[in-house]
Every structure is written in structure tokens, then in C-alpha cells.
XYZ file of C-alpha atoms in Angstrom:
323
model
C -8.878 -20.741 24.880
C -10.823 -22.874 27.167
C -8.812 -21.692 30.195
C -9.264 -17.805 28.939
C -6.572 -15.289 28.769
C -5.090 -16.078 32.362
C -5.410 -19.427 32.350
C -2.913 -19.204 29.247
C -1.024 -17.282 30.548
C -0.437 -19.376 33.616
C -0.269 -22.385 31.162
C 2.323 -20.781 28.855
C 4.587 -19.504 32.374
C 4.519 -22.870 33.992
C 5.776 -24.488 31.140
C 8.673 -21.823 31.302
C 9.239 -22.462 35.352
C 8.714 -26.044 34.349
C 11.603 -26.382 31.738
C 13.735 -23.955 33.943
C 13.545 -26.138 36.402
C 14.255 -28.470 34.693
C 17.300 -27.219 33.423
C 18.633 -26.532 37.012
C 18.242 -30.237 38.008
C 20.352 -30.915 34.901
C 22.907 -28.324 35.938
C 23.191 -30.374 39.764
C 23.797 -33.682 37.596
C 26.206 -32.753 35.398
C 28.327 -30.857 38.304
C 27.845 -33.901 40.777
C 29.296 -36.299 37.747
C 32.168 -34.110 36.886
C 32.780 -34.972 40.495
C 34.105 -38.470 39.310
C 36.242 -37.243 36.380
C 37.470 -34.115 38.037
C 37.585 -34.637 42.170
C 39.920 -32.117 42.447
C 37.790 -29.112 40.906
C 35.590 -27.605 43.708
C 31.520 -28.032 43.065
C 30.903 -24.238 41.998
C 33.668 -24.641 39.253
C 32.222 -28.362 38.118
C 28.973 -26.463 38.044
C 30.057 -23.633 35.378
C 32.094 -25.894 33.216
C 29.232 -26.174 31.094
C 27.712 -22.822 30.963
C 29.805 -21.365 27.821
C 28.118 -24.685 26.301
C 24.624 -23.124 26.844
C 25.484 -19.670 25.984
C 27.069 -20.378 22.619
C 24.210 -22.788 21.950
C 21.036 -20.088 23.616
C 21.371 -18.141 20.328
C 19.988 -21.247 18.381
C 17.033 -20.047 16.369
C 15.696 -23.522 14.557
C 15.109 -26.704 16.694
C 16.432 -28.942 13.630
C 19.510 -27.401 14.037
C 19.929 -29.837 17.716
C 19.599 -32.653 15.542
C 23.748 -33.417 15.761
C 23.893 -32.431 18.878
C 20.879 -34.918 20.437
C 21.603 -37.686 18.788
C 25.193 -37.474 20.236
C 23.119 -37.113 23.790
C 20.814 -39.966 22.946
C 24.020 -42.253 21.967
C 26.131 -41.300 25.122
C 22.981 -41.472 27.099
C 22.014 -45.394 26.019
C 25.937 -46.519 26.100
C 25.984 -45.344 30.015
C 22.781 -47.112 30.853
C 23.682 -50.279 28.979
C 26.788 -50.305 30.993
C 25.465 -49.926 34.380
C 22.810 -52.379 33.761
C 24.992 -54.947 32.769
C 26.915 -53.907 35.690
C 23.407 -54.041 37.967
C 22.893 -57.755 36.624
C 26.611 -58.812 36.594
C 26.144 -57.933 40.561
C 23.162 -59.545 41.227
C 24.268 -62.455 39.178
C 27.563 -62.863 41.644
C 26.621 -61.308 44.740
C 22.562 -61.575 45.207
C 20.286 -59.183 45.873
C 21.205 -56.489 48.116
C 19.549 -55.493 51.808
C 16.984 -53.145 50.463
C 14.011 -51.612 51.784
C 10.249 -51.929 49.591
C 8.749 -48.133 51.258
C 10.683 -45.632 53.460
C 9.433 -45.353 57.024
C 9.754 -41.670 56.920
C 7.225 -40.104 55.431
C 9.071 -36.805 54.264
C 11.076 -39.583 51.853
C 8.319 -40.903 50.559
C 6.325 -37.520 49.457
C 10.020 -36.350 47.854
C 9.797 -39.831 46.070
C 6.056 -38.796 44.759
C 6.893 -35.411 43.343
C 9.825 -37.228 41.864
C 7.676 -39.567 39.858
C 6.096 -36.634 38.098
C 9.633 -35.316 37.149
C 9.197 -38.334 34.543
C 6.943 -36.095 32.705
C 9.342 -33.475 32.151
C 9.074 -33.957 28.233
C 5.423 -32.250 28.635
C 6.679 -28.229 27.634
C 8.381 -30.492 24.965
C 5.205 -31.331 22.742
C 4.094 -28.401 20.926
C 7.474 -27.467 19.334
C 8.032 -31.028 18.717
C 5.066 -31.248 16.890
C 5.294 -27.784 15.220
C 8.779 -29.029 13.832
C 7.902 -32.493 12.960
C 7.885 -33.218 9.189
C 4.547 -35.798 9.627
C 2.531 -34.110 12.250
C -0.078 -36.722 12.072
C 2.678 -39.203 13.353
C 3.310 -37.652 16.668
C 0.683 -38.673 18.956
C 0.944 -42.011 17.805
C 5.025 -41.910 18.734
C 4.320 -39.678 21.628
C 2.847 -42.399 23.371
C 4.633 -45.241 22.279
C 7.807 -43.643 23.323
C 6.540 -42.125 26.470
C 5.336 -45.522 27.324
C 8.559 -47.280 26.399
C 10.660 -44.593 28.330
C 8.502 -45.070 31.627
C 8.792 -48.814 31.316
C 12.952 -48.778 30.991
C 13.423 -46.502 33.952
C 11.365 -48.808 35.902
C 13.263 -51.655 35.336
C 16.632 -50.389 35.131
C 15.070 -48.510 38.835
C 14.233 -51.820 39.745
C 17.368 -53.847 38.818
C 19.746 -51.186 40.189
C 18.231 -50.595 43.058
C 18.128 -54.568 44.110
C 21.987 -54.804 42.849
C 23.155 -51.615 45.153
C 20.578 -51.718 47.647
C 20.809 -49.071 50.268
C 24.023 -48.274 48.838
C 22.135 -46.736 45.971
C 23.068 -43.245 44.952
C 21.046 -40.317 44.263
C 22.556 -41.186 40.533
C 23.720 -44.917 39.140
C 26.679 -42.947 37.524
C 27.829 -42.082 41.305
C 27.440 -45.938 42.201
C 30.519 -46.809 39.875
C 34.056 -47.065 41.701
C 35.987 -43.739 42.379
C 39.039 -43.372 39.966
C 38.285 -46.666 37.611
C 38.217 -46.092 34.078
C 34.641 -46.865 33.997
C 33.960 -44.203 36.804
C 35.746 -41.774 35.045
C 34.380 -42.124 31.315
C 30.624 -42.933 32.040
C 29.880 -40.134 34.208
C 31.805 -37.902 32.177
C 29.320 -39.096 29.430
C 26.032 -38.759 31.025
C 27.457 -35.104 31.729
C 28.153 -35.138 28.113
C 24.315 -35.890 28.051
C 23.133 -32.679 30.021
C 25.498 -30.565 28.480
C 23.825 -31.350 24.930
C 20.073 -31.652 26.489
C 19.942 -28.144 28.414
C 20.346 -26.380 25.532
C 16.836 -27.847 23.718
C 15.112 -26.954 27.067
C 16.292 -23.424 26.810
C 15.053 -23.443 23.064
C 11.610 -24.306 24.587
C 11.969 -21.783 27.388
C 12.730 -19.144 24.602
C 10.200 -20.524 22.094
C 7.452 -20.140 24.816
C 7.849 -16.339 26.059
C 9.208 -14.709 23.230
C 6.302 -14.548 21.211
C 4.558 -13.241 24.370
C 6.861 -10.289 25.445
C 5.520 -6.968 24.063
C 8.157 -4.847 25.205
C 10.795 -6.190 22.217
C 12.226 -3.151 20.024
C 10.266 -2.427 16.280
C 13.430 -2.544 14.767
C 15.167 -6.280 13.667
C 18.149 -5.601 14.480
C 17.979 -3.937 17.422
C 14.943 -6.731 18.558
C 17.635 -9.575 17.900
C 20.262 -8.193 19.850
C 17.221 -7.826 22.668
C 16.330 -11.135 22.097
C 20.131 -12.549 22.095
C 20.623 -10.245 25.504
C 17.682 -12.505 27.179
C 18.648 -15.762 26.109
C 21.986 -15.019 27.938
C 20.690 -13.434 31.201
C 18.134 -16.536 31.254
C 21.228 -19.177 30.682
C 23.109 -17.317 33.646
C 20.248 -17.225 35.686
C 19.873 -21.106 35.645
C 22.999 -21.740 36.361
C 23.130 -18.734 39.261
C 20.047 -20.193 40.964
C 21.408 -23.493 40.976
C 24.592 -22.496 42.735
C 22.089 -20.746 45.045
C 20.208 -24.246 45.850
C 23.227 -25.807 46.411
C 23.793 -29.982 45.342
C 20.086 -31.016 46.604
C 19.201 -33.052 43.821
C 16.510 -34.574 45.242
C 14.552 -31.559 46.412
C 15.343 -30.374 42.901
C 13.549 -33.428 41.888
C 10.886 -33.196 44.199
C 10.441 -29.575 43.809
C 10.029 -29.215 40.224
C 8.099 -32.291 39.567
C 5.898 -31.674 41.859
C 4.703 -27.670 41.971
C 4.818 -28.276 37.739
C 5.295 -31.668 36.369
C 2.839 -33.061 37.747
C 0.079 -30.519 37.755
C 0.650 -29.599 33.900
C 1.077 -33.123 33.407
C -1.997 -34.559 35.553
C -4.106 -31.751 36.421
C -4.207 -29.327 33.144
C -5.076 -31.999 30.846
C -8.421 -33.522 33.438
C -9.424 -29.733 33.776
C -9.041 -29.037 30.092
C -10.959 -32.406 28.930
C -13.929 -31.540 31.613
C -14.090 -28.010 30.096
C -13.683 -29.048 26.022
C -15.178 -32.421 26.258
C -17.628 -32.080 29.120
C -17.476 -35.562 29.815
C -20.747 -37.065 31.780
C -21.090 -40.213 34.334
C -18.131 -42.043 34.905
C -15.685 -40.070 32.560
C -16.733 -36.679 34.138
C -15.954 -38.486 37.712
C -12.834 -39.719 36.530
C -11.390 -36.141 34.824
C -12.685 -34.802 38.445
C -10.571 -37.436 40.420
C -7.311 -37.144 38.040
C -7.212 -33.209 39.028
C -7.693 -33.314 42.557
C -5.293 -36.182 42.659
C -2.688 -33.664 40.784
C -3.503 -30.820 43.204
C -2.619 -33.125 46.050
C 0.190 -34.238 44.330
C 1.155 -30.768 43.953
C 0.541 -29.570 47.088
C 2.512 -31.886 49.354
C 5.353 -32.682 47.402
C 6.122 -28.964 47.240
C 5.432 -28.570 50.638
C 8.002 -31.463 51.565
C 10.430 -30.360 49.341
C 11.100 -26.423 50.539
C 10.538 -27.569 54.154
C 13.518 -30.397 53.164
C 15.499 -28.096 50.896
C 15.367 -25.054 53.657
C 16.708 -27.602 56.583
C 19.297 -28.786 54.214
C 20.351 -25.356 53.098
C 20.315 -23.878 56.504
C 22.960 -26.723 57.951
C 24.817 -26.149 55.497
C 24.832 -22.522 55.442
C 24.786 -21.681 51.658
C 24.448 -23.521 48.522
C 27.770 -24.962 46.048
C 31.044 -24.576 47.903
């Protein structure tokens, strides 16, 4: 209400961009892992292996019904990382610290590196339908931060430790880092692609839970309406996975991209803007709320900038996207 009518709307279709995106950058990592358990399958196949997945699991109507299904994610998800950093520290432990550089000395690095920061935030289209499904609603902000806080302070360090045991030798993903054939570079990557294959069906729940309610063009009748509404949830699944084909396996661009044109603006400069307007903060506060959203338009601004003028040189020598 504070933002009026189109600043909802541009609210409520970020957050839709924002989770697609989302979804496409989990589409690149589950294709690039299948890449250590099935070398032999070109990308564009390893990319649609999941698909049917998403389909079957678009026509979801409940968010408790993901409950099986993400804690299966979460599981697979904490076994790979406990593996790879035991492998990081094993490493270090034998063979030192690796050659590795503090800053890039390019600059188009670094600002890909920014807008990948605010891809941290991607849980932000998350909150409401968390909190509208939660059973104690007056325990969420209280475990919203606590695990947001936790979750920024593990990636760091396992960042930090993987990064000195690999060095420049570091791949775009840890899972990638793991020898070529091995058991262990067979099973864990298959897992973490286990992991997207579970998670991009709850963003598309969001995606759907966000525009539905807004589309005014959805039949009178119910069972025509749900039919209309299952039609969607398909052609919006497809279209993920199309558009990532499209981009081709820039992971990092997808990073940058996303994280920075939506992550980090809804995540850095809706929330100053909406406090100065609600709140009307004075003094310091007010200066504060004023610096946070101009730092998130900057943000914003050349991140995206970096990232299509990286993704379009990338996608030009290489003449298409997945091959």
C-alpha cells in the first residue's frame, strides 16, 4: 500500500522474475553436475532430465505438501557439503594452502562477484508464503533471522575454506572440484542435482502463488479455471527450462544477472524505501534508509550492466546457448 497500485505491482512481478530466475540458475547447476555422473549425455539432454520432475510436481496446490520432498533436499544438500569440506580441510591439512588471489584485477570479475553476493538473498520471494503456511506465525521472524544469519555465515566459511584448499583451481561449483569418474564425483554431484531437482519445484509454487491471484483473465467456471491454471503452470515450467537452454551454461552471469537486477534491489532497496515511507525515520535513521537504497540501485545497476555485456560476449563466441 505504501508503494500504491504500481509499486505493487512491480513488487509482486519482481518477485516472479526474481524466483524465475532463480529457477534457471538451478536448471544450469543441476545440468553442469549431471555432467559428472553422465559425461556422455550432451548438455541440452542433462538439462531436460529434470523437467518431467517440475511438471509432475507444478500442479502442487499446498506448500505442506513439499515437506517430503525438502527435507530429502535439505539431507542430500548437508551430506554433499559435509563431504567436500572435509575434503577442503583434509587438503589443506596435507597439501597447504593453495596459490590464491584476495581481489580480481579485472574489474568486470569483481562487479559479477557483487551481484553474486545478492543471489544469497534469493530466499526473499520465499517469506510471505512461508509465513502464511507456518503453524506459529509469531515464530518466523525470530527464525527468519537466525537462519538467514546462520546460512550466510556457513557459505562464508565453507567459501573461505574451499577456496584456500583449491585455489585458482576453484570451480564455478565445489561439486565440479571432485575427481572425474571417482565414486565420490559421481554420487555427490548427482546429489546436489538431487537437491535442485526437489528445490525448483517450491520456487515455482511461489512463482504460481504470486500471479495467480493477480490474473483477471482466469475462466468463471472451476473446472474449466483449473485446467487454465494447470495449462500455465506447465508453459511457465517449459519456459524456464527453454530460456535456460537459450542462455547457454553461463552460470555466473546467471548469478550475476539475477542477483543483481532483483536480489539485491528487493532485498536492499525495497525494504530502505518502504521503512522511509511507513516509518519516516528522522536524523541518522532517515540518512541511513537513504544510503541502503542508493547503495542497492548501484548495486543494481552495474552488476546488471556487467553481466549482459559478459553474458552477450560469451554467447556470441560461442554462437548459441546448450549444445
Amino acid at each position: 500500500a505504501a508503494l500504491g497500485p504500481k509499486g505493487r505491482a512491480y513488487v509482486l512481478w519482481a518477485v516472479v522474475l526474481l524466483s524465475f530466475g532463480f529457477n534457471c540458475i538451478w536448471c544450469v547447476t543441476c545440468a553442469n553436475n549431471m555432467g559428472m555422473v553422465l559425461p556422455g549425455l550432451s548438455p541440452t539432454i542433462r538439462l531436460w532430465l529434470f523437467c518431467p520432475l517440475a511438471c509432475l510436481l507444478s500442479q502442487v496446490r499446498d506448500l505442506r505438501s513439499f515437506t517430503i520432498t525438502n527435507l530429502i533436499g535439505i539431507l542430500l544438500c548437508v551430506s554433499t557439503y559435509g563431504y567436500l569440506a572435509c575434503l577442503a580441510t583434509w587438503k589443506i591439512f596435507h597439501e597447504g594452502p593453495q596459490a590464491m588471489h584476495l581481489f580480481s584485477g579485472q574489474m568486470g570479475n569483481t562487479l559479477l562477484w557483487l551481484g553474486s553476493c545478492a543471489y544469497m538473498f534469493e530466499l526473499i520471494q520465499s517469506l510471505l508464503p512461508i509465513y502464511e503456511a507456518a503453524a506459529d506465525q509469531e515464530q518466523v521472524p525470530r527464525m527468519l533471522v537466525s537462519i538467514t544469519l546462520s546460512i550466510a555465515v556457513l557459505y562464508t566459511a565453507f567459501g573461505l575454506v574451499f577456496y584456500c584448499a583449491f585455489g585458482e583451481e576453484t570451480e564455478i561449483l565445489a561439486t565440479l572440484n571432485l575427481p572425474m569418474g571417482t565414486a565420490a564425483g559421481v554420487f555427490f554431484p548427482l546429489c546436489f542435482a538431487m537437491v535442485g531437482a526437489v528445490t525448483t519445484p517450491v520456487i515455482f509454487f511461489m512463482i504460481f502463488q504470486t500471479y495467480e491471484p493477480a490474473v483477471a483473465w482466469w475462466s468463471g467456471h472451476p473446472h474449466i479455471k483449473r485446467q487454465q491454471v494447470k495449462a500455465v503452470r506447465l508453459l511457465v515450467v517449459f519456459a524456464a527450462y527453454f530460456l535456460t537452454w537459450l542462455g547457454g551454461q553461463r552460470l555466473q552471469s546467471f548469478l550475476a544477472l539475477v542477483g543483481g537486477l532483483l536480489g539485491a534491489n528487493l532485498s536492499i532497496t525495497v525494504p530502505a524505501v518502504l521503512h522511509l515511507l511507513i516509518c519516516q525515520p528522522q536524523g541518522f535513521e532517515r540518512v541511513w534508509d537513504v544510503c541502503t537504497a542508493i547503495i542497492g540501485v548501484f548495486i543494481m545497476s552495474v552488476t546488471t550492466y556487467q553481466a549482459v555485456l559478459t553474458w552477450t560476449s560469451e554467447f556470441n563466441a560461442a554462437e548459441g546457448g546448450f549444445r
